[in-house]
Tab-separated table of N, CA and C in Angstrom:
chain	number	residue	atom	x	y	z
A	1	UNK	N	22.716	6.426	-3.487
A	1	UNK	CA	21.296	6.301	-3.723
A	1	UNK	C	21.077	5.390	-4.931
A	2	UNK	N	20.413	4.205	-4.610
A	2	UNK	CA	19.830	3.618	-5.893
A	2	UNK	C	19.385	4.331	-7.180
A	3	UNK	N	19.533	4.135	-8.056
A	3	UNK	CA	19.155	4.883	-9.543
A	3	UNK	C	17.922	3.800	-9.751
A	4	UNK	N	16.560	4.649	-10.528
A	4	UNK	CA	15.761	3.656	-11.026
A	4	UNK	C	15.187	4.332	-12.790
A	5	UNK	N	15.406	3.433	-13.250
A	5	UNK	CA	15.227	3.060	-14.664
A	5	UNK	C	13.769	4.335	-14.639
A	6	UNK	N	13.678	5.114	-16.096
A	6	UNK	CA	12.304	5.774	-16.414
A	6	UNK	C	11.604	4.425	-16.465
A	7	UNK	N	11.457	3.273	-17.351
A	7	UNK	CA	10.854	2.495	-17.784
A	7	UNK	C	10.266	1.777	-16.169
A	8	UNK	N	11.141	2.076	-15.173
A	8	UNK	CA	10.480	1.103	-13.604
A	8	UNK	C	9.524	2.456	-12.797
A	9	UNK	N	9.564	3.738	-13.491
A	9	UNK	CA	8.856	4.224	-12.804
A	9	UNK	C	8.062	5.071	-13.358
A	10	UNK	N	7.521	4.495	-14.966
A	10	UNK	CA	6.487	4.383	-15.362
A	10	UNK	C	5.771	3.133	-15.116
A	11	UNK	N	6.325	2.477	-15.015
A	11	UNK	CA	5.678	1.001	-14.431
A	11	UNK	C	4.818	0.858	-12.949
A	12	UNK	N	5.575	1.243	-12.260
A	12	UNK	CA	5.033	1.848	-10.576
A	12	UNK	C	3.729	3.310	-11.207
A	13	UNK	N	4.102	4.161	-11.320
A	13	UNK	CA	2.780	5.000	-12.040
A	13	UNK	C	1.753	4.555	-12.187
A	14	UNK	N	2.196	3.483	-13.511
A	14	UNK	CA	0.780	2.615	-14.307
A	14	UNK	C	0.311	1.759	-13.163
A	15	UNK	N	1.028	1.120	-12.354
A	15	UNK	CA	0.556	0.151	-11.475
A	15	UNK	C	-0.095	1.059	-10.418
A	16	UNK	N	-0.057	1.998	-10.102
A	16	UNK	CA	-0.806	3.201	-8.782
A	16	UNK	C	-1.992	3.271	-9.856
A	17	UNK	N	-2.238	4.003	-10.962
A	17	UNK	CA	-3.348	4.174	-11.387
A	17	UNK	C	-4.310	3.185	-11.800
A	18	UNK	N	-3.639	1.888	-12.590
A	18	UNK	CA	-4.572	0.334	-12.114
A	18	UNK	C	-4.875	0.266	-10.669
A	19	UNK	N	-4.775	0.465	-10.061
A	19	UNK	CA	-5.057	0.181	-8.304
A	19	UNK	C	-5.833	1.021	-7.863
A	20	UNK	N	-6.060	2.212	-8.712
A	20	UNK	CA	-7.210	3.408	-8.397
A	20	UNK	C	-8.498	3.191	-9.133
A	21	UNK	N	-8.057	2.236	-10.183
A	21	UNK	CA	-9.353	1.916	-11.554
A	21	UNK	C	-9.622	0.913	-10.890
A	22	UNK	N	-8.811	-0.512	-10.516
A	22	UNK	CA	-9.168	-1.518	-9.364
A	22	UNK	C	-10.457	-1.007	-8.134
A	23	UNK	N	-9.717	-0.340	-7.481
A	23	UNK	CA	-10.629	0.368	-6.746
A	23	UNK	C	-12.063	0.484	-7.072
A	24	UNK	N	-12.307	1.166	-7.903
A	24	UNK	CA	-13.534	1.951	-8.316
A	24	UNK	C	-14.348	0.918	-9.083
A	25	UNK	N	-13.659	-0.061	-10.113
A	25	UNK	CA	-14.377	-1.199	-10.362
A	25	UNK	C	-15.077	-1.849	-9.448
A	26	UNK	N	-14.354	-2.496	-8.831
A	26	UNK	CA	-14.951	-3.262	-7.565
A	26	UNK	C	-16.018	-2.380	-6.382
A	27	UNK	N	-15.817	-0.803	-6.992
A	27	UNK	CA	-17.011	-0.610	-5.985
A	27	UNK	C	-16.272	-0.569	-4.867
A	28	UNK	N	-15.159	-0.165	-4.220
A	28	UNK	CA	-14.776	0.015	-3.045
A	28	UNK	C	-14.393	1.822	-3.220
A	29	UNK	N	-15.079	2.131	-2.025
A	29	UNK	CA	-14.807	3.849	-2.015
A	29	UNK	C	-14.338	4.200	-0.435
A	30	UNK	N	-13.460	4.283	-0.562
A	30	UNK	CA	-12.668	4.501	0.794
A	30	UNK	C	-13.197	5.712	1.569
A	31	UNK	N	-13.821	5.863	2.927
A	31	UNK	CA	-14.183	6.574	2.940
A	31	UNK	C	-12.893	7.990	3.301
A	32	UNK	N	-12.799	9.285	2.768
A	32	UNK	CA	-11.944	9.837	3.227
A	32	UNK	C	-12.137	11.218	3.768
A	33	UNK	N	-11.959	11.308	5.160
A	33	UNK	CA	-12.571	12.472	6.346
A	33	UNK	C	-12.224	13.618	5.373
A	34	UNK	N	-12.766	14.782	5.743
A	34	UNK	CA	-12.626	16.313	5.587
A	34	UNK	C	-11.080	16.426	5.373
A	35	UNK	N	-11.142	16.560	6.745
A	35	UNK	CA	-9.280	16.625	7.113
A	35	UNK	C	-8.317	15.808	6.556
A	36	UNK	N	-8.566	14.475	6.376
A	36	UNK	CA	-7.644	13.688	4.951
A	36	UNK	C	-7.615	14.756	4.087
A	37	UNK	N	-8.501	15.131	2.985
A	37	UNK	CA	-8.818	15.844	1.898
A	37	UNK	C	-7.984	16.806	1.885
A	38	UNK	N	-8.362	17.862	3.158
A	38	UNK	CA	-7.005	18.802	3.488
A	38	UNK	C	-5.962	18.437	3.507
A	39	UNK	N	-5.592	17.676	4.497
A	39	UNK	CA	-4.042	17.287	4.167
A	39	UNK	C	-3.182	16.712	2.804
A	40	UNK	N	-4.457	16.356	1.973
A	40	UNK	CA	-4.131	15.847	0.685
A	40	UNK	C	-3.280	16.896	-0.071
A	41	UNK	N	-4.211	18.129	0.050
A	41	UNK	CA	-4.056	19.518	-0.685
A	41	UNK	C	-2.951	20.171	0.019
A	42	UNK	N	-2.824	19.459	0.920
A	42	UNK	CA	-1.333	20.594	1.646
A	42	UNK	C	-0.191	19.716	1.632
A	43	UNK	N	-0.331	18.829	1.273
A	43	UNK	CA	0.824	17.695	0.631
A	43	UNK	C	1.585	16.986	1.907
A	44	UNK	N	1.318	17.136	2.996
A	44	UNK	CA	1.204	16.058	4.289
A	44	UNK	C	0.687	14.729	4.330
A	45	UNK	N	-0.113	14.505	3.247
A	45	UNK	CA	0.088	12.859	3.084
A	45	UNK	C	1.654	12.128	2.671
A	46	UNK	N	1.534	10.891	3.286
A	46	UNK	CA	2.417	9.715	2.883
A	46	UNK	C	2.127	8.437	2.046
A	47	UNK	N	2.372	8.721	0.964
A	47	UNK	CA	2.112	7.564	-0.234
A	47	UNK	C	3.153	6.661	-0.533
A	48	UNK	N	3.079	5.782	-0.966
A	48	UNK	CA	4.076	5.100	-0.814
A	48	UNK	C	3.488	3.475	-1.865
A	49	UNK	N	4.658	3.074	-2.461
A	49	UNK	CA	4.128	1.718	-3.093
A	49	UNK	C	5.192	0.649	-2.459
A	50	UNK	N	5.004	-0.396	-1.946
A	50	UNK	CA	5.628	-1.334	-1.474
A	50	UNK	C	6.094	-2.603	-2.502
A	51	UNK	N	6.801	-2.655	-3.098
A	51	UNK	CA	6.799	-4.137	-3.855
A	51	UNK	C	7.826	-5.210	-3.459
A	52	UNK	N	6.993	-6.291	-3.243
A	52	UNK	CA	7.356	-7.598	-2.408
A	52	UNK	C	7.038	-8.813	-2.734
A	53	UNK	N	8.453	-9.504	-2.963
A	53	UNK	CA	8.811	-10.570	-2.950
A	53	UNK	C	8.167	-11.554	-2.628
A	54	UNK	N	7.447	-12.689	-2.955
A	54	UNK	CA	7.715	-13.699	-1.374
A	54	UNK	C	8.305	-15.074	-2.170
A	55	UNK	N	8.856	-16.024	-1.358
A	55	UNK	CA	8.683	-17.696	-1.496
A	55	UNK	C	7.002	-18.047	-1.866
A	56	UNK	N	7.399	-18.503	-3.428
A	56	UNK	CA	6.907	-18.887	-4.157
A	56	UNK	C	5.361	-19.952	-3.826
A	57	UNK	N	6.611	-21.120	-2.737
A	57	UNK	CA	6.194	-22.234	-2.218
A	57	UNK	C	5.276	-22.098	-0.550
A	58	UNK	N	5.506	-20.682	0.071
A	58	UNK	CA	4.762	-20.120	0.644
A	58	UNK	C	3.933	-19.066	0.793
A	59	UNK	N	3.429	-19.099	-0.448
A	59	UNK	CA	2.328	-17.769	-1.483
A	59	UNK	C	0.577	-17.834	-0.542
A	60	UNK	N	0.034	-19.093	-0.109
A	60	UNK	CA	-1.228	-19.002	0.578
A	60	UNK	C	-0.830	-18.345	1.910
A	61	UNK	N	0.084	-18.593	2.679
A	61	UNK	CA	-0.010	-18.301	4.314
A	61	UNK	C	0.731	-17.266	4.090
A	62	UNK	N	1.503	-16.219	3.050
A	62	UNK	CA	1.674	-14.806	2.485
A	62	UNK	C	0.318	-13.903	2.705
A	63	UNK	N	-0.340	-14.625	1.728
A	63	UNK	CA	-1.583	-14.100	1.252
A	63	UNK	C	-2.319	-14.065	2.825
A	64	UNK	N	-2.598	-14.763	3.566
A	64	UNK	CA	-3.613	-14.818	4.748
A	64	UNK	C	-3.075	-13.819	5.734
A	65	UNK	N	-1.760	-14.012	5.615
A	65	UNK	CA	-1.192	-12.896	6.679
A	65	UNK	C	-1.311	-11.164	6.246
A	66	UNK	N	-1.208	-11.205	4.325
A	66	UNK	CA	-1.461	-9.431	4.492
A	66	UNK	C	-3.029	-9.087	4.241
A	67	UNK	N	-3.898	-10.523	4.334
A	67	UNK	CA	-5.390	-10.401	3.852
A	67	UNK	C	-5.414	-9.572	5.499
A	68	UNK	N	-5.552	-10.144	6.203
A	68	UNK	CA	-5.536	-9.836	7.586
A	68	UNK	C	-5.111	-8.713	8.275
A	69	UNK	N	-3.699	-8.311	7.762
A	69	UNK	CA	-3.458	-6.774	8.332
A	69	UNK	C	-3.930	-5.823	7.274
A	70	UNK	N	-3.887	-6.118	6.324
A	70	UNK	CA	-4.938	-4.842	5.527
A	70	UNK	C	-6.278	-4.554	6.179
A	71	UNK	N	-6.769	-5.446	5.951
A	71	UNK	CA	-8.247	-5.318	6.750
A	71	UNK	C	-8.165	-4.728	7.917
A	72	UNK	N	-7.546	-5.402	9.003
A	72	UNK	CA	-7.714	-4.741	10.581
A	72	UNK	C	-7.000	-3.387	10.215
A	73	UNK	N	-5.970	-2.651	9.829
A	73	UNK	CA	-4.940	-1.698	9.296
A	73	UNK	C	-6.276	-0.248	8.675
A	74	UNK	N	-7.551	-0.967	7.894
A	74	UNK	CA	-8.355	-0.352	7.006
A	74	UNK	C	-9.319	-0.194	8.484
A	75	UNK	N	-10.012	-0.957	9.419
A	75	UNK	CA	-11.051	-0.961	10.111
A	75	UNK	C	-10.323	-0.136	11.245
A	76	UNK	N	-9.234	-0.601	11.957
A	76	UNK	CA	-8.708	0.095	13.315
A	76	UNK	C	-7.670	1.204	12.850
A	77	UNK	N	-7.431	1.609	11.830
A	77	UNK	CA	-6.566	2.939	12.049
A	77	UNK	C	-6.936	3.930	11.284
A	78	UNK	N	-7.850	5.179	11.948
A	78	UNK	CA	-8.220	6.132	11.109
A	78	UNK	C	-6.871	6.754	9.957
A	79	UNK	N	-5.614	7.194	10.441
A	79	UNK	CA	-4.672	7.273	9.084
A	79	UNK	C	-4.193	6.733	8.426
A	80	UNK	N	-4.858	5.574	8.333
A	80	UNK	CA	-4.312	4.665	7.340
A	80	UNK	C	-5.434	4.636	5.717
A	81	UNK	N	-5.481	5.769	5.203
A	81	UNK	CA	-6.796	5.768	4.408
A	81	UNK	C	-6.693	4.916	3.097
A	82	UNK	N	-5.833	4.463	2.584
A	82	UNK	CA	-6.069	3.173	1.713
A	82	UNK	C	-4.679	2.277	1.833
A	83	UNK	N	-4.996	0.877	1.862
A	83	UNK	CA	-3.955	0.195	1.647
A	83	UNK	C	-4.350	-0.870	0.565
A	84	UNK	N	-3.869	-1.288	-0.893
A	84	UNK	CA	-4.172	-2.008	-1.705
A	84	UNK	C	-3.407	-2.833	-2.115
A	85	UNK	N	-3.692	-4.086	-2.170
A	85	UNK	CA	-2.570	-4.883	-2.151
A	85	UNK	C	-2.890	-5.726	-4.166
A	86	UNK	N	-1.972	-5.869	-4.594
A	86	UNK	CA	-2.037	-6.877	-6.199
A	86	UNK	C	-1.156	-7.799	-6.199
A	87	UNK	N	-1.204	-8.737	-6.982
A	87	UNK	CA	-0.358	-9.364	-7.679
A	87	UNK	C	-0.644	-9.739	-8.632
A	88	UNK	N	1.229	-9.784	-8.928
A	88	UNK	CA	1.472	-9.826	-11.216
A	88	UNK	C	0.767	-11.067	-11.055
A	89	UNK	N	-0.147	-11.537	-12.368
A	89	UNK	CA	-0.668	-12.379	-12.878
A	89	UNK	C	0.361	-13.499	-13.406
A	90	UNK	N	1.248	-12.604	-13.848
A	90	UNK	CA	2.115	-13.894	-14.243
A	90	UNK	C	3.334	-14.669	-13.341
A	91	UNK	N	3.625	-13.060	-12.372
A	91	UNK	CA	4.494	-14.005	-11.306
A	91	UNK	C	3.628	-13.387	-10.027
A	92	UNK	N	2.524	-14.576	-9.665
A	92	UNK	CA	1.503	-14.400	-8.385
A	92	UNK	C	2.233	-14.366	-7.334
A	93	UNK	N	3.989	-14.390	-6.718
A	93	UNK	CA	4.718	-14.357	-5.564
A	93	UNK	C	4.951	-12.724	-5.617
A	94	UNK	N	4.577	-11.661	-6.167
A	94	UNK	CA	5.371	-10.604	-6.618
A	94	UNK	C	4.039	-9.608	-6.354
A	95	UNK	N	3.775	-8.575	-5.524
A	95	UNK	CA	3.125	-7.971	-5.170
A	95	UNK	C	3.234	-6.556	-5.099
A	96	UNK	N	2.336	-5.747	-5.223
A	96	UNK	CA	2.655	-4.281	-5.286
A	96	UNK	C	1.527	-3.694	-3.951
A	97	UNK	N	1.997	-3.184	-3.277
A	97	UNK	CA	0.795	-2.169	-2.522
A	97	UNK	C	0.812	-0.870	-2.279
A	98	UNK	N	0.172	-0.582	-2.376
A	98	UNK	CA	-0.322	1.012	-2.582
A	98	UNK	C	-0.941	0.994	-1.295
A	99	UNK	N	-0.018	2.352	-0.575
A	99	UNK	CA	-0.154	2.912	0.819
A	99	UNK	C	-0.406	4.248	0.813
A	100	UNK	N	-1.609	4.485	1.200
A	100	UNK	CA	-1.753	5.822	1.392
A	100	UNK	C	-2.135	6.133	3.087
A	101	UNK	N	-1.440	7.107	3.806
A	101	UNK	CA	-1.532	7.794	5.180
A	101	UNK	C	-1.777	8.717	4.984
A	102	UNK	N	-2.794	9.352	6.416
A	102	UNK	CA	-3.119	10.939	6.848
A	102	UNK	C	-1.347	12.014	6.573
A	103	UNK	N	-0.401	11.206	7.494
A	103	UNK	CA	0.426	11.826	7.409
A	103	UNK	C	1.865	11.037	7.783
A	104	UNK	N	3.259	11.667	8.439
A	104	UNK	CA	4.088	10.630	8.277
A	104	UNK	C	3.763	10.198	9.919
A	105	UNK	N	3.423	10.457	10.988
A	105	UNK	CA	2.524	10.426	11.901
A	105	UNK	C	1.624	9.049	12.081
A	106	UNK	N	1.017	9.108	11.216
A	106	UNK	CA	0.040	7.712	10.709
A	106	UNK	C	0.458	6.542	10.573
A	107	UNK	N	1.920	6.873	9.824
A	107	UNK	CA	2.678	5.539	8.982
A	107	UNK	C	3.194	5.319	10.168
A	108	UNK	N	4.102	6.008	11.421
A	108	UNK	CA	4.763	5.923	12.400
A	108	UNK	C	3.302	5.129	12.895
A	109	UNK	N	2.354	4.975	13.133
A	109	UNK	CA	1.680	4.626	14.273
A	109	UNK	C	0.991	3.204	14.154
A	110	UNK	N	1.091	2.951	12.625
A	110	UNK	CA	0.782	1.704	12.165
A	110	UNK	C	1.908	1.011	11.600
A	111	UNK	N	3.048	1.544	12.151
A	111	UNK	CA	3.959	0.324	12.355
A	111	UNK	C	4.085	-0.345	13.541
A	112	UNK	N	3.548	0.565	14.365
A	112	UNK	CA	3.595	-0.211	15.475
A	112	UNK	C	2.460	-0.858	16.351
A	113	UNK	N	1.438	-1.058	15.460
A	113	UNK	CA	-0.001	-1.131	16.097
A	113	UNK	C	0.281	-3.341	16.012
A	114	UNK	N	-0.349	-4.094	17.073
A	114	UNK	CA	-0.309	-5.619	16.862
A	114	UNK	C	-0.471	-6.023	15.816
A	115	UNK	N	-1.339	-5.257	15.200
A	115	UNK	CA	-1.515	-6.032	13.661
A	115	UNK	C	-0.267	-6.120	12.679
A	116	UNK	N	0.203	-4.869	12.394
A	116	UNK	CA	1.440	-4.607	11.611
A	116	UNK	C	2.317	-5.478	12.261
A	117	UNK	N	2.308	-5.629	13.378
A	117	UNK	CA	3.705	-6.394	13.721
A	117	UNK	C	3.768	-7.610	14.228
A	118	UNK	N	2.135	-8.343	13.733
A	118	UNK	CA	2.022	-9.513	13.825
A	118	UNK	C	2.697	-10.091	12.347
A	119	UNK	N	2.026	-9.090	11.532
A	119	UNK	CA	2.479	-9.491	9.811
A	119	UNK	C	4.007	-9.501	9.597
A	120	UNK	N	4.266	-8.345	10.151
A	120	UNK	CA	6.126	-8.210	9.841
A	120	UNK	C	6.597	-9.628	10.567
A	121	UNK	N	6.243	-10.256	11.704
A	121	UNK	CA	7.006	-11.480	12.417
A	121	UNK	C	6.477	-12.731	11.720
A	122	UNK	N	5.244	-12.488	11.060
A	122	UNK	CA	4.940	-13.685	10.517
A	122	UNK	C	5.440	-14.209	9.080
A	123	UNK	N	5.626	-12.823	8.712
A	123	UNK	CA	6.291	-12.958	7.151
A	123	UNK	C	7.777	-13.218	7.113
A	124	UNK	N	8.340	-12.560	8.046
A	124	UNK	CA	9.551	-12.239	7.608
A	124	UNK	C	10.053	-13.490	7.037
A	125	UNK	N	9.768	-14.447	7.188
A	125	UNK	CA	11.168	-16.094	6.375
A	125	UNK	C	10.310	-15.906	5.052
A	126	UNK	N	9.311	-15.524	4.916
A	126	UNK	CA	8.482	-15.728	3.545
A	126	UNK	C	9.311	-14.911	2.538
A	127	UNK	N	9.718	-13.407	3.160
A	127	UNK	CA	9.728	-12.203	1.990
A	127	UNK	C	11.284	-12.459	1.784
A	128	UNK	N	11.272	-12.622	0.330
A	128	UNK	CA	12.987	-12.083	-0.099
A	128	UNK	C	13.526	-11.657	-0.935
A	129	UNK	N	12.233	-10.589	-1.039
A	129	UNK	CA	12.848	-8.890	-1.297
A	129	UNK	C	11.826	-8.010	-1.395
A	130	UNK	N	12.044	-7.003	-0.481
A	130	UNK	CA	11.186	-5.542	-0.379
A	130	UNK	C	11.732	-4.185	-0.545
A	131	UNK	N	10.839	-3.714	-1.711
A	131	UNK	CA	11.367	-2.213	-2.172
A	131	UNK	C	10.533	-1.603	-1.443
A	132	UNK	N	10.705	-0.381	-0.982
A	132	UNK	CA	9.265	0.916	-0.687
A	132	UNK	C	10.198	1.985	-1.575
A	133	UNK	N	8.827	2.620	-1.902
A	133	UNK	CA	9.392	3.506	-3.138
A	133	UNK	C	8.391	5.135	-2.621
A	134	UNK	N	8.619	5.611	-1.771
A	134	UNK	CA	7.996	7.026	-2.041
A	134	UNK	C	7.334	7.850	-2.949
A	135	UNK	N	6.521	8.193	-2.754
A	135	UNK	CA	5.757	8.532	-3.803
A	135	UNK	C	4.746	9.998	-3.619
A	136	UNK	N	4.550	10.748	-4.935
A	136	UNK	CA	3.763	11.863	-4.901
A	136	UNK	C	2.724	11.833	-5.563
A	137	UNK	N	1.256	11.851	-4.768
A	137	UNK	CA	0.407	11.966	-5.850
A	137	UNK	C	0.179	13.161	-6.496
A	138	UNK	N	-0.220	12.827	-8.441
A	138	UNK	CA	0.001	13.556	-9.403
A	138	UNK	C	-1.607	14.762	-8.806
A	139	UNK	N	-2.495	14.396	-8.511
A	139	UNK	CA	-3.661	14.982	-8.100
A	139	UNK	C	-3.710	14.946	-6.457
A	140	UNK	N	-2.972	15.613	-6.035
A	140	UNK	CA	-3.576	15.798	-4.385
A	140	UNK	C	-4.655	16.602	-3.977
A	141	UNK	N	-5.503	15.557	-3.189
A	141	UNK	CA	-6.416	16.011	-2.395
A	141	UNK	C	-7.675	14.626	-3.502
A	142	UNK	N	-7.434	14.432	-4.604
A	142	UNK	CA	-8.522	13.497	-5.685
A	142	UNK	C	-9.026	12.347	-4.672
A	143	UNK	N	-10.083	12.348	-4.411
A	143	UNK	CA	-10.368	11.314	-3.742
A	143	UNK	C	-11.165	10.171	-4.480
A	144	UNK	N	-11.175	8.708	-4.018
A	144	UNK	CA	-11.127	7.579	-4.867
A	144	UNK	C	-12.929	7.720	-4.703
A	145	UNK	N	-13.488	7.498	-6.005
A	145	UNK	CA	-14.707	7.520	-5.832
A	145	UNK	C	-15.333	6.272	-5.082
């Protein structure tokens, strides 16, 4: 099993809770059903932070391809209740996203929906290197205002 540094996963932390203050700045409030909420509190959600790589020199047609499955991912799949995508300011190829699912159910179903797997075939020569890092939220059931 990979070992990860305290210092990389206070870093992932700080970067989940910028992405929740992100959120709420901008005025985006996800809407999240009854039954999300529940499952929040019974700890059947799947959270998850993704951080990814890409070619530097192919950073716009990166960007268009996960502008695109976030969106359709947010509009066509009720368990998919937030997906947020950033990048470091200082290295703009280097991205973090914050995945939150109904359950592991959800994540299974939007891997395999056209959209997701238009992005995975379109990216793949772009990305070269992807962590997913599992994750627990510290407040389950908190929903993003």
């Amino acid at each position: 099993m990979k070992r990860v540094s305290l210092a990389r996963i206070c870093a992932l932390v700080l970067c989940a809770v910028l992405c929740a203050g992100l959120l709420t700045l901008c005025g985006v409030r996800p809407a999240l059903a009854e039954s999300a909420a529940v499952q929040a509190q019974d700890g059947s959600t799947l959270v998850r932070l993704s951080r990814i790589s890409v070619d530097p020199a192919r950073l716009a047609a990166y960007r268009a391809f996960l502008k695109e499955e976030i969106e359709a991912s947010m509009r066509l799949e009720e368990g998919v209740l937030v997906l947020y995508a950033v990048s470091e300011k200082e290295q703009p190829h280097r991205f973090t996203i914050l995945e939150i699912y109904a359950d592991g159910a959800a994540y299974k179903r939007h891997l395999q929906t056209p959209h997701f797997l238009k992005y995975k075939e379109g990216t793949r020569s772009m990305v070269r290197e992807l962590e997913l890092i599992d994750a627990s939220p510290l407040i389950p059931g908190l929903k993003i205002k």
